[in-house]
Amino acid sequence: MNIKGAGKRRVLTGAATAVVAGATIGAFALTGTASAGATTDVAAVAARDGERGPKPTVVLEHGAFADSSSWNGVVSRLRADGYPVVAAANPLRGPRNDATALRGLLDHVKGPKILVGHSYGGSVISEAAADRTDIKALVYVAAFLPAPGETALELTNKYPGSTLPDALDPVPVTNPDGTKGTDIYIQQDKFHHQFAADVPRNEAALAAAGQRPIAQAALEEKATVAAWKTVPSWAVVTTQDLNIPAAAQRFMAERAGAHVTEVAASHSVAVSRPGVVTRVIEAAARATR
């Protein structure tokens, strides 16, 4: 899909500039930023982690240009370690709409939960987890952590470094209510470089073909709540990210008081570095049990 002309340029210089798909150690192990290669503390914690009752269910929320299969490497590792896991399907229509869908799933999954969001999925979990007692921790993976009143567009433009605009492929759509809108994809021939540079090319090509678009309107919608203000939070910051600049990720994570792990990875870190992402999730789970 190659949409040409002024319509595309308006998308690229407007809300679509912000489109994104959408700590290795917890507070008990360190403060500040952890290196993704620093596994000693995690091993030590695991060694002394006694039986503390049933493990929480991990609920994973993907972002734009992806689907729930993007979590497969993380899901298999969590399951091997005894964690119940649900990889949710994100409608990608807007934070309030998508948070409503996610809350329905959370209501269905009984017991304590760790809620994980990738990219735009971070905006969704920040809305969905508000005023809930069953969410024990939030984990943001190369993700947005918006404050009330902020949009994905605003946060992405806060720092330079995103090369996403020139990779986008906007498609006009008719919404169910008859109004006109725009769905946004990444051009398939640019997907590997832009979104998943550290993922094997053949695997990235499959992901490009199966990517799910996000509504342009979702990027202009202001956050209404920020669950990270009251729920313990962890963040994986991807330093080779071409979608959300690492500086923007750091700003949001530090503002939220999150336990931060930085990793030299692309935006598709859950695919390229599933072990790192899994260790952060499990650290959050152990710290809040």
Short mmCIF file of C-alpha atoms in Angstrom, two decimals:
data_model
loop_
_atom_site.label_atom_id
_atom_site.label_comp_id
_atom_site.label_asym_id
_atom_site.label_seq_id
_atom_site.Cartn_x
_atom_site.Cartn_y
_atom_site.Cartn_z
CA MET A 1 0.00 0.00 0.00
CA ASN A 2 1.53 3.32 -1.09
CA ILE A 3 -0.72 6.30 -0.48
CA LYS A 4 0.64 9.32 -2.30
CA GLY A 5 -0.15 12.99 -2.37
CA ALA A 6 -1.01 15.68 0.14
CA GLY A 7 -3.28 13.41 2.16
CA LYS A 8 -0.37 11.23 3.14
CA ARG A 9 1.83 14.20 4.01
CA ARG A 10 -0.84 15.57 6.36
CA VAL A 11 -0.89 12.27 8.20
CA LEU A 12 2.88 12.05 8.38
CA THR A 13 3.28 15.53 9.79
CA GLY A 14 0.29 15.32 12.09
CA ALA A 15 -0.94 12.69 14.50
CA ALA A 16 0.71 9.82 12.66
CA THR A 17 4.11 11.17 13.60
CA ALA A 18 3.43 9.64 16.97
CA VAL A 19 2.31 6.19 15.89
CA VAL A 20 4.01 3.34 17.60
CA ALA A 21 3.16 -0.18 17.87
CA GLY A 22 1.20 1.30 20.64
CA ALA A 23 13.38 -3.49 34.90
CA THR A 24 15.38 -6.49 34.56
CA ILE A 25 15.65 -5.97 38.31
CA GLY A 26 12.87 -4.76 40.62
CA ALA A 27 13.14 -2.30 43.45
CA PHE A 28 14.26 -5.08 45.74
CA ALA A 29 17.32 -5.64 43.57
CA LEU A 30 18.51 -2.15 42.62
CA THR A 31 17.58 1.45 42.12
CA GLY A 32 18.06 3.45 38.95
CA THR A 33 18.77 1.90 35.54
CA ALA A 34 19.84 -1.71 35.06
CA SER A 35 21.82 -3.07 32.14
CA ALA A 36 20.00 -5.75 30.18
CA GLY A 37 23.07 -7.93 30.58
CA ALA A 38 23.11 -7.63 34.35
CA THR A 39 21.54 -10.94 35.38
CA THR A 40 23.34 -11.52 38.68
CA ASP A 41 20.73 -9.77 40.79
CA VAL A 42 17.90 -11.57 39.05
CA ALA A 43 19.53 -14.94 39.68
CA ALA A 44 20.08 -14.08 43.32
CA VAL A 45 16.49 -13.02 43.76
CA ALA A 46 15.27 -16.17 42.04
CA ALA A 47 17.39 -18.31 44.32
CA ARG A 48 15.86 -16.85 47.46
CA ASP A 49 12.32 -16.54 46.10
CA GLY A 50 10.35 -18.93 48.27
CA GLU A 51 6.84 -20.23 47.83
CA ARG A 52 4.47 -17.28 48.21
CA GLY A 53 1.22 -18.71 47.00
CA PRO A 54 -0.19 -18.77 43.46
CA LYS A 55 1.63 -16.67 40.91
CA PRO A 56 -0.24 -13.74 39.38
CA THR A 57 -1.62 -13.94 35.88
CA VAL A 58 0.37 -11.90 33.36
CA VAL A 59 -1.85 -10.02 30.90
CA LEU A 60 -0.04 -8.73 27.81
CA GLU A 61 -1.34 -5.84 25.67
CA HIS A 62 0.31 -5.37 22.26
CA GLY A 63 0.62 -2.09 20.40
CA ALA A 64 0.15 -0.94 16.81
CA PHE A 65 1.66 -2.74 13.81
CA ALA A 66 1.58 -5.99 15.78
CA ASP A 67 -0.80 -8.56 17.21
CA SER A 68 -0.86 -10.84 20.24
CA SER A 69 1.55 -13.29 18.58
CA SER A 70 4.30 -10.68 19.03
CA TRP A 71 4.41 -11.85 22.66
CA ASN A 72 5.00 -15.54 21.78
CA GLY A 73 8.61 -15.64 22.98
CA VAL A 74 7.64 -14.00 26.26
CA VAL A 75 4.57 -16.20 26.72
CA SER A 76 6.53 -19.43 26.32
CA ARG A 77 9.11 -18.33 28.91
CA LEU A 78 6.52 -17.15 31.43
CA ARG A 79 4.57 -20.39 31.08
CA ALA A 80 7.73 -22.42 31.56
CA ASP A 81 8.28 -20.53 34.81
CA GLY A 82 4.78 -21.31 36.03
CA TYR A 83 2.96 -18.05 35.28
CA PRO A 84 -0.58 -18.06 33.85
CA VAL A 85 -0.58 -15.79 30.77
CA VAL A 86 -3.16 -14.09 28.58
CA ALA A 87 -2.10 -12.18 25.45
CA ALA A 88 -4.96 -9.78 24.77
CA ALA A 89 -6.17 -8.58 21.37
CA ASN A 90 -5.93 -4.78 21.29
CA PRO A 91 -8.59 -3.12 19.07
CA LEU A 92 -6.23 -0.16 18.41
CA ARG A 93 -9.13 2.31 18.11
CA GLY A 94 -8.28 4.70 20.96
CA PRO A 95 -7.14 4.56 24.61
CA ARG A 96 -10.62 4.83 26.15
CA ASN A 97 -12.20 2.32 23.77
CA ASP A 98 -9.31 -0.11 24.07
CA ALA A 99 -9.12 0.23 27.85
CA THR A 100 -12.81 -0.66 28.06
CA ALA A 101 -12.14 -3.83 26.07
CA LEU A 102 -9.16 -4.67 28.25
CA ARG A 103 -11.08 -4.11 31.47
CA GLY A 104 -13.63 -6.66 30.31
CA LEU A 105 -10.87 -9.21 29.96
CA LEU A 106 -9.38 -8.28 33.33
CA ASP A 107 -12.76 -8.79 34.97
CA HIS A 108 -12.89 -12.29 33.49
CA VAL A 109 -9.39 -13.27 34.68
CA LYS A 110 -9.60 -13.96 38.39
CA GLY A 111 -6.96 -13.18 40.99
CA PRO A 112 -3.96 -10.83 41.05
CA LYS A 113 -2.52 -9.71 37.75
CA ILE A 114 0.58 -8.11 36.25
CA LEU A 115 -0.40 -5.87 33.35
CA VAL A 116 2.14 -5.40 30.54
CA GLY A 117 1.89 -2.99 27.61
CA HIS A 118 4.06 -2.59 24.52
CA SER A 119 4.28 0.78 22.80
CA TYR A 120 0.75 2.22 22.35
CA GLY A 121 -0.37 -0.61 24.64
CA GLY A 122 1.22 1.41 27.45
CA SER A 123 -1.43 4.10 26.99
CA VAL A 124 -4.12 1.44 27.19
CA ILE A 125 -2.88 -0.24 30.37
CA SER A 126 -2.48 3.16 32.04
CA GLU A 127 -6.21 3.74 31.51
CA ALA A 128 -7.40 0.18 32.16
CA ALA A 129 -5.61 -0.32 35.48
CA ALA A 130 -6.97 2.79 37.19
CA ASP A 131 -8.93 2.19 40.39
CA ARG A 132 -8.42 -1.58 40.34
CA THR A 133 -7.08 -3.59 43.26
CA ASP A 134 -6.26 -6.70 41.23
CA ILE A 135 -3.42 -5.09 39.24
CA LYS A 136 -0.27 -5.54 41.30
CA ALA A 137 2.25 -4.07 38.87
CA LEU A 138 2.47 -2.37 35.49
CA VAL A 139 5.25 -3.17 33.02
CA TYR A 140 5.87 -0.80 30.12
CA VAL A 141 7.86 -2.26 27.20
CA ALA A 142 9.14 0.42 24.80
CA ALA A 143 5.88 2.09 25.70
CA PHE A 144 3.96 5.27 26.36
CA LEU A 145 3.29 6.29 29.97
CA PRO A 146 1.05 9.31 29.38
CA ALA A 147 -0.12 11.70 32.06
CA PRO A 148 -3.73 12.93 32.00
CA GLY A 149 -4.21 15.32 29.10
CA GLU A 150 -1.27 14.02 27.06
CA THR A 151 -1.46 12.29 23.68
CA ALA A 152 0.87 9.89 21.90
CA LEU A 153 1.54 12.65 19.37
CA GLU A 154 2.66 15.08 22.04
CA LEU A 155 4.92 12.59 23.77
CA THR A 156 6.59 11.38 20.59
CA ASN A 157 7.29 14.93 19.43
CA LYS A 158 8.78 15.86 22.79
CA TYR A 159 12.19 14.52 21.67
CA PRO A 160 13.79 14.05 18.23
CA GLY A 161 14.78 10.68 16.84
CA SER A 162 11.69 8.94 15.44
CA THR A 163 12.00 8.03 11.75
CA LEU A 164 8.51 6.55 11.60
CA PRO A 165 6.74 9.24 9.53
CA ASP A 166 8.43 8.35 6.25
CA ALA A 167 7.69 4.65 6.78
CA LEU A 168 3.95 5.00 7.27
CA ASP A 169 1.16 3.88 4.94
CA PRO A 170 -2.17 5.60 5.79
CA VAL A 171 -5.35 4.01 4.44
CA PRO A 172 -8.74 5.81 4.35
CA VAL A 173 -11.53 3.81 5.99
CA THR A 174 -15.22 4.12 6.71
CA ASN A 175 -16.05 3.59 10.38
CA PRO A 176 -19.04 1.52 11.54
CA ASP A 177 -21.02 4.72 12.22
CA GLY A 178 -20.44 5.94 8.67
CA THR A 179 -17.80 8.55 9.51
CA LYS A 180 -14.52 8.63 7.66
CA GLY A 181 -11.22 7.81 9.31
CA THR A 182 -7.67 6.67 8.64
CA ASP A 183 -5.96 3.44 9.56
CA ILE A 184 -2.18 3.51 9.61
CA TYR A 185 0.26 0.74 8.72
CA ILE A 186 4.01 0.59 8.22
CA GLN A 187 5.02 0.06 4.59
CA GLN A 188 6.00 -3.58 4.34
CA ASP A 189 9.33 -2.94 2.58
CA LYS A 190 10.33 -0.59 5.43
CA PHE A 191 9.00 -2.66 8.32
CA HIS A 192 12.23 -4.51 9.13
CA HIS A 193 14.40 -1.40 9.35
CA GLN A 194 11.82 0.77 11.09
CA PHE A 195 10.18 -1.59 13.54
CA ALA A 196 12.25 -4.73 13.96
CA ALA A 197 15.83 -4.19 12.81
CA ASP A 198 17.20 -6.82 15.23
CA VAL A 199 14.66 -9.49 14.21
CA PRO A 200 15.54 -11.94 11.40
CA ARG A 201 14.35 -10.59 8.06
CA ASN A 202 12.10 -13.54 7.26
CA GLU A 203 10.41 -13.24 10.65
CA ALA A 204 10.01 -9.48 10.24
CA ALA A 205 8.50 -10.01 6.78
CA LEU A 206 5.81 -12.26 8.26
CA ALA A 207 5.09 -9.68 10.95
CA ALA A 208 4.86 -6.94 8.32
CA ALA A 209 2.31 -8.90 6.32
CA GLY A 210 0.19 -9.58 9.41
CA GLN A 211 0.51 -6.21 11.15
CA ARG A 212 -2.65 -4.65 12.55
CA PRO A 213 -3.21 -0.95 11.91
CA ILE A 214 -3.99 1.73 14.44
CA ALA A 215 -6.62 4.42 13.97
CA GLN A 216 -5.08 7.84 13.43
CA ALA A 217 -7.62 9.25 15.89
CA ALA A 218 -6.16 7.06 18.64
CA LEU A 219 -2.97 9.09 18.52
CA GLU A 220 -4.75 12.38 19.13
CA GLU A 221 -6.84 11.16 22.05
CA LYS A 222 -5.87 12.58 25.42
CA ALA A 223 -5.22 10.31 28.37
CA THR A 224 -7.73 10.69 31.20
CA VAL A 225 -5.97 8.81 34.00
CA ALA A 226 -2.49 7.50 34.78
CA ALA A 227 -2.50 4.26 36.76
CA TRP A 228 1.27 4.45 37.13
CA LYS A 229 0.72 7.17 39.72
CA THR A 230 -0.60 4.57 42.17
CA VAL A 231 0.53 1.16 40.83
CA PRO A 232 4.20 0.03 41.08
CA SER A 233 5.71 0.26 37.61
CA TRP A 234 8.61 -1.18 35.62
CA ALA A 235 9.87 -0.03 32.21
CA VAL A 236 12.02 -1.50 29.44
CA VAL A 237 13.68 1.33 27.49
CA THR A 238 14.90 0.40 24.00
CA THR A 239 17.94 2.44 23.03
CA GLN A 240 17.85 1.56 19.29
CA ASP A 241 14.16 2.40 18.91
CA LEU A 242 13.18 4.25 15.73
CA ASN A 243 9.51 4.61 16.73
CA ILE A 244 9.55 6.11 20.23
CA PRO A 245 12.89 7.86 20.89
CA ALA A 246 14.78 6.44 23.86
CA ALA A 247 14.87 9.92 25.39
CA ALA A 248 11.07 10.05 25.38
CA GLN A 249 10.86 6.60 26.94
CA ARG A 250 13.31 7.62 29.68
CA PHE A 251 11.42 10.83 30.41
CA MET A 252 8.13 9.01 30.86
CA ALA A 253 9.58 6.13 32.87
CA GLU A 254 11.53 8.39 35.22
CA ARG A 255 8.54 10.69 35.70
CA ALA A 256 6.49 7.65 36.70
CA GLY A 257 9.13 6.49 39.18
CA ALA A 258 9.41 3.20 37.29
CA HIS A 259 12.19 0.65 37.78
CA VAL A 260 14.06 1.01 34.49
CA THR A 261 15.98 -1.50 32.40
CA GLU A 262 17.69 -0.25 29.24
CA VAL A 263 18.43 -2.66 26.41
CA ALA A 264 20.11 -2.12 23.04
CA ALA A 265 17.15 -3.27 20.98
CA SER A 266 14.65 -2.14 18.36
CA HIS A 267 11.04 -1.27 19.06
CA SER A 268 10.22 -4.95 18.62
CA VAL A 269 12.10 -5.91 21.78
CA ALA A 270 9.57 -8.52 22.91
CA VAL A 271 10.43 -10.46 19.75
CA SER A 272 14.17 -9.83 19.59
CA ARG A 273 14.90 -9.97 23.33
CA PRO A 274 12.09 -11.98 24.94
CA GLY A 275 14.35 -13.17 27.75
CA VAL A 276 15.03 -9.63 28.93
CA VAL A 277 11.35 -8.70 28.80
CA THR A 278 10.41 -11.87 30.67
CA ARG A 279 12.93 -11.21 33.44
CA VAL A 280 11.54 -7.71 33.97
CA ILE A 281 7.98 -9.02 34.18
CA GLU A 282 8.98 -11.73 36.63
CA ALA A 283 10.92 -9.23 38.73
CA ALA A 284 7.78 -7.07 38.95
CA ALA A 285 5.72 -10.13 39.88
CA ARG A 286 8.09 -11.19 42.66
CA ALA A 287 8.41 -7.67 44.05
CA THR A 288 4.65 -7.27 44.42
CA ARG A 289 3.61 -10.73 45.69
#
